[in-house]
């Protein structure tokens, strides 16, 4: 191209890019901009001339023509997508132009010339955007005009939305739609020589390119996406064309020429893409039994394209096959997974994933296929046949689904799977493939859950993975942390005892929480799991570190975070009432300060009151120590009873905002404090005033507590140890904890009577004097047995 013409061409190219950005970002609407509409009309005319020129023999200007076509088409596509309402006046002309572009591929093939690939993809993208545009659908666009009193969108007939809808209706006649569908099937869904060559030379890249996520950049996936959208919008017009084409191709002999084999593959592609709308028109189970199974067994190398597509169709139609056909489908697909052709094997993996992940899948029905499936899957992962990270992720995703569905049946293959995952981890350690490591961690997590038993025999694989992925100093920590914590939590769920290896990795929790509270929702359950699994051994090694962590993070939490924060604290206090109280004394003091300040939200205060109520119920003396220390910290050691009285006042005020279980916990805790309060009331006026209120409040909770107990269907107190067999270790520990919890075991009425008698023994006349101020009805209720109420 001469230099002066090249300069002009570069200026035109730059101007087109500037115009596109100005129109999209500089005009909120250009419906009433006649100059712009004139510009678009001229641009479309210019584009048509360029396309005509492109069909001529190549010249020195061909590269410029191709670049200009791409830029002009991009202008229309981007403007339509950004401002669909303003674009309505150009919609009809653009649809005719882009439709002609799509049909031009047939002309290029007849002439034996190479089309402009990007322009064809752009043309399909334009129709995809138009058909998916909600502004062109009156049934869904109710934001343009007010609604009628009956709620029906009152869109004027002359509105842009109605004009667009009418334009689309006029364009997409049944004849046009049927022809459009056949054009896509016969010209765009047929494998090209380049794709077939890539199949043989680089099967992993072929599978990646054929993936649905690549539809914006590759012709065939883009055509598949457009066909699916056409099917969704015009199924009644497309179905007859697809069925007729399918009938024609099925009449061809098995030994048909290679082109007809490729056309058959394309027809089967349409069968899979339109499975939802073709369900009533095509009896696929019958077609599978009578035709497709035989084609899957065709040894002709040319039929590998058809065999792959049939396997893919099975994955699309999986929900529509009767259960009686499942065994045969498993045979077909598992055999294909073992094929030496990697494209066939990977396609079969995807199909098998769909079959396994289906609601009608049963582990028993798949049992005989589990061994060959695991063998070939592991061989694919680490046998050197696959190299790309995306391919390995595809296989790991299938393994994850398989583990989820077959559960404990995977046990015979656990060693093989762990060896493969370990090799995969090591092989990618130096390649910085964080996505593969993350998938390995998720697969290990699923494996531990599938086995649902003691994982200690696999600690040599599990614990190093947890250690590395959850160490904040690890170079991959930012990417692997969440999955590593998930694996850690699952291991703890089934760990039966405090293995030293598990205890040795706990310091990672401390380091994680020193950085931020980003992973709080995963870390706190892990703390809770360590308490229930490790018991005294864990406390001896890491109890102080856990207490320091809890103290440090308190105050930086949202209300939701606070609900999670109190869970390990309650577990600690319930399992170790004396030692736990002393261990987290600083946390309890902080909790008391927050409650007394009255600055937190209601539900946060209620949660914190529950923590101190648990201390009061399990360790009354430790509870009083909290107030003694708090008073000393305020340099008023003699005023700790006054501080206690103020706290009880807040406690009584909030009790109506608690759940039934929280109310009973508080009532039991108050009962436990009654003797001490009665004795201290002699020297503290505030406590003297509180004691009658405490009794009144406790009696008020009794009916609710007895009703909840009688209506409980769970009956933790009646659980036998045999009923816990088969559960995870963590669940068994939790249920044992619930069984022993005084809140579930203790009768509130009886406990109140007992503690009142204890108070009488200690305080005598003073208690009688204070109780005289209690409403007689309350006292009568207190002494009535439950049966008389």
PDB file of C-alpha atoms in Angstrom, residues 469-695:
ATOM      1  CA  UNK A 469      -1.688 -23.976  52.525  1.00  0.00           C
ATOM      2  CA  UNK A 470      -2.573 -22.265  55.819  1.00  0.00           C
ATOM      3  CA  UNK A 471       0.847 -20.888  56.690  1.00  0.00           C
ATOM      4  CA  UNK A 472       0.631 -17.106  56.128  1.00  0.00           C
ATOM      5  CA  UNK A 473       4.316 -17.126  55.242  1.00  0.00           C
ATOM      6  CA  UNK A 474       3.735 -19.559  52.375  1.00  0.00           C
ATOM      7  CA  UNK A 475       4.051 -17.948  48.921  1.00  0.00           C
ATOM      8  CA  UNK A 476       0.720 -19.503  47.905  1.00  0.00           C
ATOM      9  CA  UNK A 477      -1.155 -18.655  51.104  1.00  0.00           C
ATOM     10  CA  UNK A 478      -3.284 -15.889  49.595  1.00  0.00           C
ATOM     11  CA  UNK A 479      -4.704 -18.299  47.035  1.00  0.00           C
ATOM     12  CA  UNK A 480      -4.790 -21.542  49.024  1.00  0.00           C
ATOM     13  CA  UNK A 481      -5.792 -20.302  52.474  1.00  0.00           C
ATOM     14  CA  UNK A 482      -9.544 -20.771  52.140  1.00  0.00           C
ATOM     15  CA  UNK A 483      -9.319 -24.294  50.708  1.00  0.00           C
ATOM     16  CA  UNK A 484      -6.602 -25.233  53.206  1.00  0.00           C
ATOM     17  CA  UNK A 485      -8.795 -24.149  56.108  1.00  0.00           C
ATOM     18  CA  UNK A 486     -11.662 -26.141  54.605  1.00  0.00           C
ATOM     19  CA  UNK A 487      -9.521 -29.275  54.561  1.00  0.00           C
ATOM     20  CA  UNK A 488      -8.309 -28.586  58.103  1.00  0.00           C
ATOM     21  CA  UNK A 489     -11.859 -28.275  59.367  1.00  0.00           C
ATOM     22  CA  UNK A 490     -12.911 -31.505  57.640  1.00  0.00           C
ATOM     23  CA  UNK A 491      -9.967 -33.428  59.123  1.00  0.00           C
ATOM     24  CA  UNK A 492     -10.868 -32.188  62.605  1.00  0.00           C
ATOM     25  CA  UNK A 493     -14.462 -33.222  62.017  1.00  0.00           C
ATOM     26  CA  UNK A 494     -13.448 -36.881  61.828  1.00  0.00           C
ATOM     27  CA  UNK A 495     -10.283 -36.892  63.976  1.00  0.00           C
ATOM     28  CA  UNK A 496     -10.998 -39.132  66.993  1.00  0.00           C
ATOM     29  CA  UNK A 497      -8.097 -38.070  69.216  1.00  0.00           C
ATOM     30  CA  UNK A 498      -5.465 -35.338  69.655  1.00  0.00           C
ATOM     31  CA  UNK A 499      -2.777 -36.590  67.295  1.00  0.00           C
ATOM     32  CA  UNK A 500       0.483 -34.707  67.811  1.00  0.00           C
ATOM     33  CA  UNK A 501       0.744 -33.880  64.131  1.00  0.00           C
ATOM     34  CA  UNK A 502      -2.608 -32.111  64.315  1.00  0.00           C
ATOM     35  CA  UNK A 503      -1.567 -30.248  67.426  1.00  0.00           C
ATOM     36  CA  UNK A 504       1.707 -29.147  65.838  1.00  0.00           C
ATOM     37  CA  UNK A 505       0.000 -27.210  63.048  1.00  0.00           C
ATOM     38  CA  UNK A 506      -2.275 -25.201  65.373  1.00  0.00           C
ATOM     39  CA  UNK A 507       0.163 -22.244  65.534  1.00  0.00           C
ATOM     40  CA  UNK A 508      -0.897 -21.433  61.973  1.00  0.00           C
ATOM     41  CA  UNK A 509      -4.236 -20.333  63.451  1.00  0.00           C
ATOM     42  CA  UNK A 510      -2.458 -17.825  65.680  1.00  0.00           C
ATOM     43  CA  UNK A 511      -0.464 -16.469  62.750  1.00  0.00           C
ATOM     44  CA  UNK A 512      -3.542 -16.206  60.535  1.00  0.00           C
ATOM     45  CA  UNK A 513      -5.472 -14.199  63.101  1.00  0.00           C
ATOM     46  CA  UNK A 514      -2.529 -11.904  63.761  1.00  0.00           C
ATOM     47  CA  UNK A 515      -2.854 -10.650  60.198  1.00  0.00           C
ATOM     48  CA  UNK A 516      -6.610 -10.076  59.846  1.00  0.00           C
ATOM     49  CA  UNK A 517     -10.039 -11.479  60.625  1.00  0.00           C
ATOM     50  CA  UNK A 518     -10.737 -12.222  56.952  1.00  0.00           C
ATOM     51  CA  UNK A 519     -10.988 -15.976  57.584  1.00  0.00           C
ATOM     52  CA  UNK A 520     -12.803 -15.712  60.905  1.00  0.00           C
ATOM     53  CA  UNK A 521     -15.750 -17.818  59.742  1.00  0.00           C
ATOM     54  CA  UNK A 522     -13.387 -20.751  59.108  1.00  0.00           C
ATOM     55  CA  UNK A 523     -10.890 -20.238  61.930  1.00  0.00           C
ATOM     56  CA  UNK A 524     -13.361 -20.128  64.818  1.00  0.00           C
ATOM     57  CA  UNK A 525     -14.957 -23.516  63.981  1.00  0.00           C
ATOM     58  CA  UNK A 526     -11.431 -24.953  63.802  1.00  0.00           C
ATOM     59  CA  UNK A 527     -10.758 -23.627  67.315  1.00  0.00           C
ATOM     60  CA  UNK A 528     -14.006 -25.220  68.425  1.00  0.00           C
ATOM     61  CA  UNK A 529     -12.996 -28.488  66.778  1.00  0.00           C
ATOM     62  CA  UNK A 530      -9.649 -28.520  68.556  1.00  0.00           C
ATOM     63  CA  UNK A 531     -11.357 -28.054  71.905  1.00  0.00           C
ATOM     64  CA  UNK A 532     -13.722 -30.981  71.358  1.00  0.00           C
ATOM     65  CA  UNK A 533     -11.043 -33.214  69.841  1.00  0.00           C
ATOM     66  CA  UNK A 534      -8.003 -32.231  71.897  1.00  0.00           C
ATOM     67  CA  UNK A 535      -9.487 -31.756  75.353  1.00  0.00           C
ATOM     68  CA  UNK A 536      -6.860 -31.275  78.067  1.00  0.00           C
ATOM     69  CA  UNK A 537      -3.965 -32.154  75.756  1.00  0.00           C
ATOM     70  CA  UNK A 538      -4.829 -29.269  73.462  1.00  0.00           C
ATOM     71  CA  UNK A 539      -5.319 -26.828  76.329  1.00  0.00           C
ATOM     72  CA  UNK A 540      -1.947 -27.726  77.795  1.00  0.00           C
ATOM     73  CA  UNK A 541      -0.136 -26.987  74.520  1.00  0.00           C
ATOM     74  CA  UNK A 542      -2.134 -24.200  72.923  1.00  0.00           C
ATOM     75  CA  UNK A 543      -4.741 -23.008  75.414  1.00  0.00           C
ATOM     76  CA  UNK A 544      -2.980 -19.724  76.182  1.00  0.00           C
ATOM     77  CA  UNK A 545      -2.369 -19.017  72.487  1.00  0.00           C
ATOM     78  CA  UNK A 546      -6.056 -19.563  71.790  1.00  0.00           C
ATOM     79  CA  UNK A 547      -7.026 -17.249  74.658  1.00  0.00           C
ATOM     80  CA  UNK A 548      -4.665 -14.538  73.396  1.00  0.00           C
ATOM     81  CA  UNK A 549      -6.155 -14.832  69.906  1.00  0.00           C
ATOM     82  CA  UNK A 550      -9.711 -14.521  71.205  1.00  0.00           C
ATOM     83  CA  UNK A 551      -8.750 -11.467  73.233  1.00  0.00           C
ATOM     84  CA  UNK A 552      -7.041  -9.829  70.275  1.00  0.00           C
ATOM     85  CA  UNK A 553      -9.882 -10.246  67.779  1.00  0.00           C
ATOM     86  CA  UNK A 554     -12.687  -9.215  70.103  1.00  0.00           C
ATOM     87  CA  UNK A 555     -13.880  -5.728  69.302  1.00  0.00           C
ATOM     88  CA  UNK A 556     -13.086  -5.931  65.573  1.00  0.00           C
ATOM     89  CA  UNK A 557     -16.125  -8.028  64.768  1.00  0.00           C
ATOM     90  CA  UNK A 558     -19.452  -7.450  63.094  1.00  0.00           C
ATOM     91  CA  UNK A 559     -22.619  -8.724  64.816  1.00  0.00           C
ATOM     92  CA  UNK A 560     -22.459 -11.832  62.633  1.00  0.00           C
ATOM     93  CA  UNK A 561     -18.811 -12.304  63.577  1.00  0.00           C
ATOM     94  CA  UNK A 562     -19.698 -12.003  67.257  1.00  0.00           C
ATOM     95  CA  UNK A 563     -22.173 -14.883  66.963  1.00  0.00           C
ATOM     96  CA  UNK A 564     -19.340 -17.060  65.652  1.00  0.00           C
ATOM     97  CA  UNK A 565     -16.859 -15.658  68.169  1.00  0.00           C
ATOM     98  CA  UNK A 566     -18.786 -16.845  71.237  1.00  0.00           C
ATOM     99  CA  UNK A 567     -19.103 -20.450  70.039  1.00  0.00           C
ATOM    100  CA  UNK A 568     -15.589 -21.685  70.957  1.00  0.00           C
ATOM    101  CA  UNK A 569     -15.797 -19.673  74.188  1.00  0.00           C
ATOM    102  CA  UNK A 570     -19.010 -21.445  75.191  1.00  0.00           C
ATOM    103  CA  UNK A 571     -17.477 -24.824  74.298  1.00  0.00           C
ATOM    104  CA  UNK A 572     -14.413 -24.056  76.406  1.00  0.00           C
ATOM    105  CA  UNK A 573     -16.496 -22.963  79.392  1.00  0.00           C
ATOM    106  CA  UNK A 574     -18.768 -25.971  79.158  1.00  0.00           C
ATOM    107  CA  UNK A 575     -15.929 -28.493  78.867  1.00  0.00           C
ATOM    108  CA  UNK A 576     -13.535 -26.827  81.336  1.00  0.00           C
ATOM    109  CA  UNK A 577     -15.583 -24.597  83.700  1.00  0.00           C
ATOM    110  CA  UNK A 578     -12.797 -23.859  86.165  1.00  0.00           C
ATOM    111  CA  UNK A 579      -9.736 -23.893  83.934  1.00  0.00           C
ATOM    112  CA  UNK A 580     -11.528 -22.237  81.043  1.00  0.00           C
ATOM    113  CA  UNK A 581     -12.687 -19.301  83.138  1.00  0.00           C
ATOM    114  CA  UNK A 582      -9.179 -18.574  84.323  1.00  0.00           C
ATOM    115  CA  UNK A 583      -7.724 -19.088  80.852  1.00  0.00           C
ATOM    116  CA  UNK A 584      -9.938 -16.498  79.150  1.00  0.00           C
ATOM    117  CA  UNK A 585     -10.302 -14.127  82.120  1.00  0.00           C
ATOM    118  CA  UNK A 586      -9.082 -11.195  80.024  1.00  0.00           C
ATOM    119  CA  UNK A 587     -11.693 -11.977  77.371  1.00  0.00           C
ATOM    120  CA  UNK A 588     -14.417 -12.130  80.021  1.00  0.00           C
ATOM    121  CA  UNK A 589     -13.324  -8.776  81.413  1.00  0.00           C
ATOM    122  CA  UNK A 590     -13.517  -7.307  77.934  1.00  0.00           C
ATOM    123  CA  UNK A 591     -16.981  -8.785  77.476  1.00  0.00           C
ATOM    124  CA  UNK A 592     -18.101  -7.291  80.795  1.00  0.00           C
ATOM    125  CA  UNK A 593     -16.792  -3.877  79.767  1.00  0.00           C
ATOM    126  CA  UNK A 594     -18.733  -4.022  76.497  1.00  0.00           C
ATOM    127  CA  UNK A 595     -21.945  -4.973  78.282  1.00  0.00           C
ATOM    128  CA  UNK A 596     -21.592  -2.229  80.878  1.00  0.00           C
ATOM    129  CA  UNK A 597     -20.824   0.373  78.203  1.00  0.00           C
ATOM    130  CA  UNK A 598     -24.162  -0.347  76.457  1.00  0.00           C
ATOM    131  CA  UNK A 599     -22.689   0.586  73.082  1.00  0.00           C
ATOM    132  CA  UNK A 600     -23.167  -2.648  71.144  1.00  0.00           C
ATOM    133  CA  UNK A 601     -26.207  -3.814  69.207  1.00  0.00           C
ATOM    134  CA  UNK A 602     -28.890  -5.733  71.051  1.00  0.00           C
ATOM    135  CA  UNK A 603     -28.024  -9.168  69.701  1.00  0.00           C
ATOM    136  CA  UNK A 604     -24.322  -8.675  70.449  1.00  0.00           C
ATOM    137  CA  UNK A 605     -25.083  -7.758  74.048  1.00  0.00           C
ATOM    138  CA  UNK A 606     -27.364 -10.783  74.361  1.00  0.00           C
ATOM    139  CA  UNK A 607     -24.570 -13.060  73.045  1.00  0.00           C
ATOM    140  CA  UNK A 608     -22.101 -11.668  75.552  1.00  0.00           C
ATOM    141  CA  UNK A 609     -24.612 -12.021  78.380  1.00  0.00           C
ATOM    142  CA  UNK A 610     -24.914 -15.686  77.396  1.00  0.00           C
ATOM    143  CA  UNK A 611     -21.161 -16.132  77.823  1.00  0.00           C
ATOM    144  CA  UNK A 612     -21.178 -14.703  81.341  1.00  0.00           C
ATOM    145  CA  UNK A 613     -24.344 -16.661  82.121  1.00  0.00           C
ATOM    146  CA  UNK A 614     -22.468 -19.840  81.205  1.00  0.00           C
ATOM    147  CA  UNK A 615     -19.672 -18.871  83.591  1.00  0.00           C
ATOM    148  CA  UNK A 616     -22.191 -18.150  86.349  1.00  0.00           C
ATOM    149  CA  UNK A 617     -23.901 -21.509  85.837  1.00  0.00           C
ATOM    150  CA  UNK A 618     -20.765 -23.647  85.644  1.00  0.00           C
ATOM    151  CA  UNK A 619     -18.435 -21.686  87.948  1.00  0.00           C
ATOM    152  CA  UNK A 620     -20.176 -19.176  90.228  1.00  0.00           C
ATOM    153  CA  UNK A 621     -16.997 -18.276  92.083  1.00  0.00           C
ATOM    154  CA  UNK A 622     -15.167 -17.681  88.812  1.00  0.00           C
ATOM    155  CA  UNK A 623     -18.045 -15.441  87.751  1.00  0.00           C
ATOM    156  CA  UNK A 624     -17.635 -13.318  90.873  1.00  0.00           C
ATOM    157  CA  UNK A 625     -13.887 -13.183  90.228  1.00  0.00           C
ATOM    158  CA  UNK A 626     -14.603 -11.406  86.955  1.00  0.00           C
ATOM    159  CA  UNK A 627     -16.277  -8.584  88.898  1.00  0.00           C
ATOM    160  CA  UNK A 628     -13.629  -8.490  91.605  1.00  0.00           C
ATOM    161  CA  UNK A 629     -10.866  -8.097  89.032  1.00  0.00           C
ATOM    162  CA  UNK A 630     -12.892  -5.524  87.070  1.00  0.00           C
ATOM    163  CA  UNK A 631     -13.416  -3.481  90.233  1.00  0.00           C
ATOM    164  CA  UNK A 632      -9.680  -3.599  91.048  1.00  0.00           C
ATOM    165  CA  UNK A 633      -8.866  -2.451  87.549  1.00  0.00           C
ATOM    166  CA  UNK A 634     -11.112   0.567  88.203  1.00  0.00           C
ATOM    167  CA  UNK A 635      -9.297   1.189  91.514  1.00  0.00           C
ATOM    168  CA  UNK A 636     -12.524   0.494  93.417  1.00  0.00           C
ATOM    169  CA  UNK A 637     -11.973  -3.013  94.812  1.00  0.00           C
ATOM    170  CA  UNK A 638     -14.654  -2.567  97.479  1.00  0.00           C
ATOM    171  CA  UNK A 639     -17.313  -1.692  94.921  1.00  0.00           C
ATOM    172  CA  UNK A 640     -17.383  -4.991  93.069  1.00  0.00           C
ATOM    173  CA  UNK A 641     -20.818  -5.832  94.529  1.00  0.00           C
ATOM    174  CA  UNK A 642     -22.205  -2.542  93.216  1.00  0.00           C
ATOM    175  CA  UNK A 643     -20.744  -3.441  89.787  1.00  0.00           C
ATOM    176  CA  UNK A 644     -22.422  -6.830  90.041  1.00  0.00           C
ATOM    177  CA  UNK A 645     -25.743  -5.179  90.893  1.00  0.00           C
ATOM    178  CA  UNK A 646     -25.490  -2.907  87.837  1.00  0.00           C
ATOM    179  CA  UNK A 647     -24.695  -5.904  85.663  1.00  0.00           C
ATOM    180  CA  UNK A 648     -27.680  -7.862  86.973  1.00  0.00           C
ATOM    181  CA  UNK A 649     -29.884  -4.865  86.233  1.00  0.00           C
ATOM    182  CA  UNK A 650     -28.771  -4.920  82.566  1.00  0.00           C
ATOM    183  CA  UNK A 651     -29.123  -8.690  82.495  1.00  0.00           C
ATOM    184  CA  UNK A 652     -32.728  -8.568  83.683  1.00  0.00           C
ATOM    185  CA  UNK A 653     -33.487  -5.810  81.217  1.00  0.00           C
ATOM    186  CA  UNK A 654     -32.281  -7.878  78.235  1.00  0.00           C
ATOM    187  CA  UNK A 655     -33.751 -11.249  79.135  1.00  0.00           C
ATOM    188  CA  UNK A 656     -36.939 -10.657  77.148  1.00  0.00           C
ATOM    189  CA  UNK A 657     -34.828 -10.221  74.007  1.00  0.00           C
ATOM    190  CA  UNK A 658     -33.296 -13.693  74.291  1.00  0.00           C
ATOM    191  CA  UNK A 659     -34.278 -16.964  72.668  1.00  0.00           C
ATOM    192  CA  UNK A 660     -35.930 -19.646  74.787  1.00  0.00           C
ATOM    193  CA  UNK A 661     -32.634 -21.486  75.239  1.00  0.00           C
ATOM    194  CA  UNK A 662     -30.793 -18.294  76.157  1.00  0.00           C
ATOM    195  CA  UNK A 663     -33.530 -17.385  78.640  1.00  0.00           C
ATOM    196  CA  UNK A 664     -33.290 -20.759  80.350  1.00  0.00           C
ATOM    197  CA  UNK A 665     -29.488 -20.523  80.484  1.00  0.00           C
ATOM    198  CA  UNK A 666     -29.744 -17.095  82.097  1.00  0.00           C
ATOM    199  CA  UNK A 667     -32.434 -18.263  84.513  1.00  0.00           C
ATOM    200  CA  UNK A 668     -30.330 -21.259  85.608  1.00  0.00           C
ATOM    201  CA  UNK A 669     -27.307 -18.979  86.025  1.00  0.00           C
ATOM    202  CA  UNK A 670     -29.359 -16.569  88.121  1.00  0.00           C
ATOM    203  CA  UNK A 671     -30.514 -19.486  90.273  1.00  0.00           C
ATOM    204  CA  UNK A 672     -26.912 -20.487  90.836  1.00  0.00           C
ATOM    205  CA  UNK A 673     -26.087 -16.960  92.007  1.00  0.00           C
ATOM    206  CA  UNK A 674     -28.999 -16.664  94.443  1.00  0.00           C
ATOM    207  CA  UNK A 675     -27.175 -17.879  97.595  1.00  0.00           C
ATOM    208  CA  UNK A 676     -24.238 -15.539  97.022  1.00  0.00           C
ATOM    209  CA  UNK A 677     -26.507 -12.600  96.209  1.00  0.00           C
ATOM    210  CA  UNK A 678     -28.580 -13.277  99.320  1.00  0.00           C
ATOM    211  CA  UNK A 679     -25.483 -13.234 101.533  1.00  0.00           C
ATOM    212  CA  UNK A 680     -24.030 -10.145  99.860  1.00  0.00           C
ATOM    213  CA  UNK A 681     -27.311  -8.247 100.034  1.00  0.00           C
ATOM    214  CA  UNK A 682     -26.572  -7.511 103.674  1.00  0.00           C
ATOM    215  CA  UNK A 683     -23.769  -5.167 102.658  1.00  0.00           C
ATOM    216  CA  UNK A 684     -25.005  -4.068  99.229  1.00  0.00           C
ATOM    217  CA  UNK A 685     -28.270  -2.194  98.812  1.00  0.00           C
ATOM    218  CA  UNK A 686     -28.166  -2.712  95.045  1.00  0.00           C
ATOM    219  CA  UNK A 687     -28.083  -6.465  95.395  1.00  0.00           C
ATOM    220  CA  UNK A 688     -30.818  -6.364  98.016  1.00  0.00           C
ATOM    221  CA  UNK A 689     -32.992  -4.607  95.479  1.00  0.00           C
ATOM    222  CA  UNK A 690     -32.046  -7.090  92.737  1.00  0.00           C
ATOM    223  CA  UNK A 691     -32.778 -10.337  94.607  1.00  0.00           C
ATOM    224  CA  UNK A 692     -36.620 -10.146  94.460  1.00  0.00           C
ATOM    225  CA  UNK A 693     -36.348  -9.162  90.792  1.00  0.00           C
ATOM    226  CA  UNK A 694     -34.125 -12.169  90.127  1.00  0.00           C
ATOM    227  CA  UNK A 695     -36.675 -14.544  91.673  1.00  0.00           C
TER     228      UNK A 695
END
